[in-house]
Coordinates of C-alpha atoms in Angstrom, one line a residue:
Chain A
X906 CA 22.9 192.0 -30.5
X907 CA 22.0 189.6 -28.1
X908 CA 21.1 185.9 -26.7
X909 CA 18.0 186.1 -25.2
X910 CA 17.0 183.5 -22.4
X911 CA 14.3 181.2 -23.5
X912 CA 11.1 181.3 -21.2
X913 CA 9.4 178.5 -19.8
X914 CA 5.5 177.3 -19.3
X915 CA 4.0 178.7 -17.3
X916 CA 5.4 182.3 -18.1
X917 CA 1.8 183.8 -19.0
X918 CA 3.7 185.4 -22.2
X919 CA 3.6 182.2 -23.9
X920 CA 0.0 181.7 -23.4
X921 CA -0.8 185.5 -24.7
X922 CA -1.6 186.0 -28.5
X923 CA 0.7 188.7 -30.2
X924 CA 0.3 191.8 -31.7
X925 CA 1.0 192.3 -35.3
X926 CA 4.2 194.6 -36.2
X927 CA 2.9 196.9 -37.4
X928 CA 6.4 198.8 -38.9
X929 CA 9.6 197.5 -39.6
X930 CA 11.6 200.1 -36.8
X931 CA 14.9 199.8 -35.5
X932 CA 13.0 197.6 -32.7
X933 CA 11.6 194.9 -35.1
X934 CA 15.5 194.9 -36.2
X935 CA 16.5 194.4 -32.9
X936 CA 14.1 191.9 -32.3
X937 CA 14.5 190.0 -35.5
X938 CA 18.4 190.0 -34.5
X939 CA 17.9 188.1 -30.8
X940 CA 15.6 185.8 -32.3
X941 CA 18.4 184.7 -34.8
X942 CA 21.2 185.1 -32.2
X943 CA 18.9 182.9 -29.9
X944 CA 18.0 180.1 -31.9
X945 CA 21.9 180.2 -33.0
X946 CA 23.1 179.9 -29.9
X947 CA 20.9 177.4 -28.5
X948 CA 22.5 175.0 -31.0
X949 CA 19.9 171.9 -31.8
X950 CA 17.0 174.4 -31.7
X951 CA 15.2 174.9 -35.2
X952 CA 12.4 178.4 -34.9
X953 CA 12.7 180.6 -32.2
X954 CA 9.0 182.8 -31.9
X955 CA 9.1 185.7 -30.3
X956 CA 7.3 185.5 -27.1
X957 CA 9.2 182.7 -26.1
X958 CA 11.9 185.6 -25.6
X959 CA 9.3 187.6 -23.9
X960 CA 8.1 189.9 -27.0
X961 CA 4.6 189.8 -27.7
X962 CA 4.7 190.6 -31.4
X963 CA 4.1 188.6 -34.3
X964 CA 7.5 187.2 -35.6
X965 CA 9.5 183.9 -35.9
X966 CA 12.6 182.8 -37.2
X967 CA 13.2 179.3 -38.7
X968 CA 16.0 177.4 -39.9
X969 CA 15.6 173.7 -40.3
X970 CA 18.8 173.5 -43.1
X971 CA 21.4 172.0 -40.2
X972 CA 18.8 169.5 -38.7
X973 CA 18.7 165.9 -40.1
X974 CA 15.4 166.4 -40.8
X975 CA 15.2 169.2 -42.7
X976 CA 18.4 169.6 -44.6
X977 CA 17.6 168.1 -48.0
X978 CA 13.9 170.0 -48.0
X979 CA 14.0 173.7 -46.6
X980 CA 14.1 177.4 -47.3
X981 CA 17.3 178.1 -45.7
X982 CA 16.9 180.8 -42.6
X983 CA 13.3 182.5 -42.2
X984 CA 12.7 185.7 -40.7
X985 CA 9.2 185.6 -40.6
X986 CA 6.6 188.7 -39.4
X987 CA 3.4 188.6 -39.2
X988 CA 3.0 185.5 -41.0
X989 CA 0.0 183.9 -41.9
X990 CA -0.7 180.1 -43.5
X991 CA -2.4 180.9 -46.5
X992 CA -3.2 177.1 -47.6
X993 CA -2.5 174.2 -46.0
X994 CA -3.1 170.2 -46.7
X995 CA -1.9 166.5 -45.7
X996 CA -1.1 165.1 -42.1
X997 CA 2.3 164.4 -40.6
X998 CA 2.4 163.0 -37.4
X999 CA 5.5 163.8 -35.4
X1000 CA 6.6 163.8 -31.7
X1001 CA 7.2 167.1 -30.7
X1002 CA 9.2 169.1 -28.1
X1003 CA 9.5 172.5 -27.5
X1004 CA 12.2 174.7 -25.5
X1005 CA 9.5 176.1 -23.5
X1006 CA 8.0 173.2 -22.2
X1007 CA 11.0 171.1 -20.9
X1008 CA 11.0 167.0 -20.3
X1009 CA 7.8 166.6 -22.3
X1010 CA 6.9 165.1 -25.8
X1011 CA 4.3 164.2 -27.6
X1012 CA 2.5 163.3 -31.0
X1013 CA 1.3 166.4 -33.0
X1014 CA -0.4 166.1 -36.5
X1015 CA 0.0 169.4 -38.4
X1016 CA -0.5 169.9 -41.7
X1017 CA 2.3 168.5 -44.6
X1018 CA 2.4 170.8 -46.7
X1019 CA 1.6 174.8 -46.3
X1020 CA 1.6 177.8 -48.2
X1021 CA 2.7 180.6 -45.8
X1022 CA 2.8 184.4 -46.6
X1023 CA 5.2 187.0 -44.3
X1024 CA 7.4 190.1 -44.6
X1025 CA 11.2 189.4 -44.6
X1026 CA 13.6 191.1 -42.9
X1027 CA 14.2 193.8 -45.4
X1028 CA 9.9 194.1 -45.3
X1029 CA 9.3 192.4 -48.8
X1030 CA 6.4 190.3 -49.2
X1031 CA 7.1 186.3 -49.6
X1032 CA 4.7 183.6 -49.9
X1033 CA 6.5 180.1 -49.7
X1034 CA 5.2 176.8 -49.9
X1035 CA 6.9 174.5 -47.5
X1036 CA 6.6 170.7 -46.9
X1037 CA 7.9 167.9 -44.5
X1038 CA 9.7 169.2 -41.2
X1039 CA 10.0 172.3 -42.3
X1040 CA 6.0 173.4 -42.4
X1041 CA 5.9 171.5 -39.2
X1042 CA 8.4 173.7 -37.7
X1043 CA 7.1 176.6 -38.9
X1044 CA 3.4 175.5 -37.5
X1045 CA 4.9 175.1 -34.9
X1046 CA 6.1 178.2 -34.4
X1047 CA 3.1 180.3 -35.8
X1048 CA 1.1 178.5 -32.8
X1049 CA 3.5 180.2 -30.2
X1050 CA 1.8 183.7 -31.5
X1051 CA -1.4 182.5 -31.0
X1052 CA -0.5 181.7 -27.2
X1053 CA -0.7 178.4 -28.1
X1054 CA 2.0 175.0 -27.1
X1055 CA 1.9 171.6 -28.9
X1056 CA 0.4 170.9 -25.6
X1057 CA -2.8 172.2 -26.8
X1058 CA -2.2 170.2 -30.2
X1059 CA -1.3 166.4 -29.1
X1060 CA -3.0 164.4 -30.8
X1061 CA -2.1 160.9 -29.3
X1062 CA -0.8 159.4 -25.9
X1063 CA 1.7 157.4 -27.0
X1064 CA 1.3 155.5 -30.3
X1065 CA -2.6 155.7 -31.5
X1066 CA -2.4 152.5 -33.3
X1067 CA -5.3 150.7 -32.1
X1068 CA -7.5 153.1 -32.6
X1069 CA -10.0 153.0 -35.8
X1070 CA -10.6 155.9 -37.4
X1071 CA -14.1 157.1 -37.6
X1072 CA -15.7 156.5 -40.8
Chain B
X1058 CA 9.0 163.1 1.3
X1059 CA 8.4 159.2 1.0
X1060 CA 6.9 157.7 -2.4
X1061 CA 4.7 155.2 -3.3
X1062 CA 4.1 153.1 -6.2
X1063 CA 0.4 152.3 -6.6
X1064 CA -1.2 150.2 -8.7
X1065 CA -5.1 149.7 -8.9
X1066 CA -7.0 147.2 -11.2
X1067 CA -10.5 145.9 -11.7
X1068 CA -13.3 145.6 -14.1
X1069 CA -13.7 148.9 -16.8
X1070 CA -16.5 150.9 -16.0
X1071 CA -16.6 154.8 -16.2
X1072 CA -15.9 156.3 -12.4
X1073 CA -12.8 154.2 -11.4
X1074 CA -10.4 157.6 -11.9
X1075 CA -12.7 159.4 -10.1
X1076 CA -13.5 156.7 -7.0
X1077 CA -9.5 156.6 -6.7
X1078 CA -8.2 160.4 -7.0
X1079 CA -10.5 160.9 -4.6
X1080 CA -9.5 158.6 -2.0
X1081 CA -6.2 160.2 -2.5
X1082 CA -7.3 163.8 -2.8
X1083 CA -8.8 163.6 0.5
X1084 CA -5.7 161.6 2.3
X1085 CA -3.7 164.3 1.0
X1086 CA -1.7 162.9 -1.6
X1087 CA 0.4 164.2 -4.6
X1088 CA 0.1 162.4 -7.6
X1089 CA 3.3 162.8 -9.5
X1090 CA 3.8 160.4 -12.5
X1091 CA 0.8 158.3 -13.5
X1092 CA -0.1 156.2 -16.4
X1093 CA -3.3 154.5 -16.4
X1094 CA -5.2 152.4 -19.8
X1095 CA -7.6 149.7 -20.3
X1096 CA -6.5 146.2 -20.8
X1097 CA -8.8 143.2 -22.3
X1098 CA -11.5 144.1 -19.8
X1099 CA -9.7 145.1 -17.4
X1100 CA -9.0 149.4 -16.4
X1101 CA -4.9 149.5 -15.0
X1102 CA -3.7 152.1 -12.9
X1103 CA 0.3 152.7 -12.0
X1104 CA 0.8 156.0 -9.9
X1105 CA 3.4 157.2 -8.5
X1106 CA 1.9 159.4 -5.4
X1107 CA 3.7 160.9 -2.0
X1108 CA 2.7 162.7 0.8
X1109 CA 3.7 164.7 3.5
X1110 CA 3.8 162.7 6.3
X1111 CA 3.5 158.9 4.9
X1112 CA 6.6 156.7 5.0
X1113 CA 5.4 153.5 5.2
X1114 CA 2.6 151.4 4.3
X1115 CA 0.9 150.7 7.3
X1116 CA 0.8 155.1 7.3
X1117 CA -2.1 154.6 4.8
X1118 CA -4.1 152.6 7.4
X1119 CA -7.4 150.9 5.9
X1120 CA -7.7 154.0 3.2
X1121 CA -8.1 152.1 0.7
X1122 CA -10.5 149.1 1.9
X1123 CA -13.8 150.6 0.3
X1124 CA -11.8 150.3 -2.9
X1125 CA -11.2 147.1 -2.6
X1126 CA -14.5 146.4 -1.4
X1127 CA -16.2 147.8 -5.0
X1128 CA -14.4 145.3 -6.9
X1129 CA -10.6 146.8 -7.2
X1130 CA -7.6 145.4 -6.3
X1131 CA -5.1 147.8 -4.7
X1132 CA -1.4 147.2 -4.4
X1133 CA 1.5 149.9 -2.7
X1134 CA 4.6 150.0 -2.6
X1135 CA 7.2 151.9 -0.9
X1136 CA 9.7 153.6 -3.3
X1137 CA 13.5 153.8 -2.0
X1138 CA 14.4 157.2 -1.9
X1139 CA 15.1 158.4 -5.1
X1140 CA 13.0 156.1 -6.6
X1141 CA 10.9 158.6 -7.8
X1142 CA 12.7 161.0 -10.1
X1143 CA 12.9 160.2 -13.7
X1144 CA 15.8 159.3 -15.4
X1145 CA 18.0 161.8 -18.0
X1146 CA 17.3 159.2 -20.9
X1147 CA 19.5 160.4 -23.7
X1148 CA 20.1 158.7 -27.0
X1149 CA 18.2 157.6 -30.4
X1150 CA 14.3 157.4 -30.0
X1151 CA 13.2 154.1 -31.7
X1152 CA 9.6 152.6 -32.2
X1153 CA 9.8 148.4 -32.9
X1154 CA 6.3 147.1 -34.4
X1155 CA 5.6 144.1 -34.3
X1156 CA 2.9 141.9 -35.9
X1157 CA 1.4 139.1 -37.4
X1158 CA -0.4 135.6 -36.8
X1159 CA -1.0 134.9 -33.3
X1160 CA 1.4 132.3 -31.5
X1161 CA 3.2 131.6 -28.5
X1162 CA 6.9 133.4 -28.1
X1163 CA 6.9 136.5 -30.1
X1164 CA 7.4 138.6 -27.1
X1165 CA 10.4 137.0 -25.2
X1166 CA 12.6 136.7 -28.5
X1167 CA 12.1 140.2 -29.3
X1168 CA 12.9 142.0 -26.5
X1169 CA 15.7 139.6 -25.2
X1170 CA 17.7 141.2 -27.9
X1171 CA 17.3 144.0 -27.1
X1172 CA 17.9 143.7 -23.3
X1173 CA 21.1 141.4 -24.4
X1174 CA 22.1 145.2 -26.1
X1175 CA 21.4 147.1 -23.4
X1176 CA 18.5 149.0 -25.1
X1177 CA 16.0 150.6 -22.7
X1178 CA 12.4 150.1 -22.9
X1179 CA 10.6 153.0 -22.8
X1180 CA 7.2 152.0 -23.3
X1181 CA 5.7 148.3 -24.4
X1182 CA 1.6 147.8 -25.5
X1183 CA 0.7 144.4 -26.6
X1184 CA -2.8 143.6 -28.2
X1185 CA -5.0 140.7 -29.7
X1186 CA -6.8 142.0 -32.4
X1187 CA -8.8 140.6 -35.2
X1188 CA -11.3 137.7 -35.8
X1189 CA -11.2 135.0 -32.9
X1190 CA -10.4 132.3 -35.8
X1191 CA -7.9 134.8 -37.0
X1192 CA -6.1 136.2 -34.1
X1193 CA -3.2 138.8 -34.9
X1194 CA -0.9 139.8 -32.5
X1195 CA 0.5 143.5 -32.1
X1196 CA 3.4 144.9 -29.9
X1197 CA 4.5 148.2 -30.3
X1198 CA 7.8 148.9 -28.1
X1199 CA 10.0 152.1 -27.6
X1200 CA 12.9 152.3 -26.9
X1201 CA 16.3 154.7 -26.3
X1202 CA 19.8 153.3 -28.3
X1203 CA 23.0 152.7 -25.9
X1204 CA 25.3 155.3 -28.2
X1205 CA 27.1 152.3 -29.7
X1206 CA 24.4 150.4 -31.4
X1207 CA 22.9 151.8 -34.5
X1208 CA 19.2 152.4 -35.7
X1209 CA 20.7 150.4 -39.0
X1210 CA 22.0 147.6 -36.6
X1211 CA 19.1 147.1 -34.7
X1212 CA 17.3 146.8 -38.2
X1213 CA 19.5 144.0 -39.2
X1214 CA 18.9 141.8 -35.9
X1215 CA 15.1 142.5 -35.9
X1216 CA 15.3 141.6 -39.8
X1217 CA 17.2 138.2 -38.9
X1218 CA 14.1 137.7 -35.8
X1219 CA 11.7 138.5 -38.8
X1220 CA 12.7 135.3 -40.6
X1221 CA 12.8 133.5 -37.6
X1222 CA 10.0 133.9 -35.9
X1223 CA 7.8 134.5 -39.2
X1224 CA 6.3 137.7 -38.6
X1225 CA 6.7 141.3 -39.9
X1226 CA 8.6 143.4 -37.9
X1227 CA 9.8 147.2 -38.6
X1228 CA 11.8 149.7 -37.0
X1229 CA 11.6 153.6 -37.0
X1230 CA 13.2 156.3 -35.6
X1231 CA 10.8 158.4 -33.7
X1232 CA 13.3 160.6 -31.8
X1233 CA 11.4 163.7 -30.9
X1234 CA 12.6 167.1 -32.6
X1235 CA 12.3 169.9 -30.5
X1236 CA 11.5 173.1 -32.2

């Protein structure tokens, strides 16, 4: 299969929302395959969404087991399509990056913990409930269907420590 | 292209952005880099801006006189080439807060340790806050580890400071993940 390069802002494919799969073909196989040989290759990268390869369909992958962050708290590899956060609750703050918006990072607060339902590779239904880095990588991801960055989600410049919250 | 540091200060009001860019917008200035916050009373603003044809000050002429004139105070300065681009900072992301009853000589200490380690400032906000007859002081600092000092390390001298100086002091790792 095949490394795909990694497009960058402001590749209008990143700012489109994706289409559901709607079968799982040889294509979504193919697909699901350069995602994973992507975010492999690239080394320190944790999800890889689809249209950051230049596919507009609904489909991550995610794997936050080798990252310091993640390795004591994950679900191994995800092949995620068309998945959907069911439930979600808390607030983790935590400065993001992404491998589409080089040279630029900044505070996000997603939600802590989620309960996320997708298809699998093989096409089986899977609801998982995932917490800590992991949920935040996998939000993370999930926005990239939508068309939308952590740009669109910073929460903070810088640290937001003077300022009160409203009652 | 020649570069510019500019810096603009003067008493907060809403409209000081605006009055500014637009003195640049219609010299025909870039804006690259810019940070700009409020401080006490006071609205700060650092730019980094070029242009096409500036390279020097005396290229900006009296531009930026009716600033000065509404109560800002306006300073440039001429960037040496090169002076503009950002540095590859590579290394540990690390926040240092630090808090606590309001005296003289909590910043020096702190950050002369660190520049005695080499560690890079990234960003530094000090602020007064709390009841006048109960001032607390806050400074948040980030900042990027040389590769041969350790988030642990850094710990231990800011713990040893802590005693020291008598106030609270922590230290995080806040290095961004990219995902």
């Amino acid at each position: 299969m095949a490394v795909r390069e990694i497009l960058y802002y402001p590749d209008a494919r990143l700012k489109t929302a994706c289409a559901p799969i709607a079968k799982l073909d040889e294509e979504t196989g193919v697909l699901i395959q350069d995602l994973l040989d992507t975010m492999i290759d690239s080394g320190h990268s944790v999800g890889v969404a689809a249209p950051q390869i230049g596919v507009s369909r609904r489909a991550v992958v995610v794997d936050v087991s080798g990252s310091k962050l993640g390795r004591d708290n994950n679900h191994g590899q995800l092949v995620m399509i068309n998945p959907e956060i069911l439930e979600q609750s808390g607030q983790k703050i935590m400065r993001e990056g992404c491998m589409s918006v080089p040279d630029y990072t900044g505070n996000v607060a997603r939600a802590e913990e989620i309960l996320v339902q997708f298809l699998d590779r093989c096409g089986d239904r899977r609801v998982i409930r995932a917490t800590g880095f992991e949920a935040v990588a996998i939000q993370h991801e999930l926005d990239h269907l939508d068309g939308l960055l952590f740009l669109d989600r910073i929460s903070s410049l810088k640290t937001n420590l003077f300022r009160r919250k409203k009652r | 292209m020649s570069h510019f540091a500019l810096t603009v200060i003067g008493r907060d009001h809403p409209g000081i952005v605006a009055q500014v860019t637009e003195t640049l917008y219609r010299l025909g200035c870039n804006i690259a880099d810019s940070s700009c916050t409020i401080l006490g009373g006071q609205f700060a603003m650092i730019l980094i801006i070029s242009h096409p044809q500036y390279d020097s000050l005396e290229s900006f002429g009296e531009a930026f006189d009716s600033l000065e004139e509404s109560g800002l105070s306006v300073f440039v300065r001429v960037l040496q080439p090169g002076g503009e681009a950002s540095p590859q900072l590579h290394g540990e992301f690390c926040l240092i807060s630090v808090y606590g009853s309001d005296k003289p000589g909590i910043v020096y200490p702190v950050v002369k340790e660190l520049g005695d380690r080499q560690i890079n400032i990234t960003d530094l906000n000090t602020k007064l806050v709390g009841p006048p007859e109960r001032p607390v002081y806050v400074m948040m600092i980030e900042a990027i580890l040389p590769p041969n000092i350790s988030l642990e390390q850094l710990t231990e001298v800011m713990a040893e400071l802590k005693a020291k100086l008598q106030v609270d002091i922590s230290v995080r790792d806040i290095t961004p993940v990219e995902l």
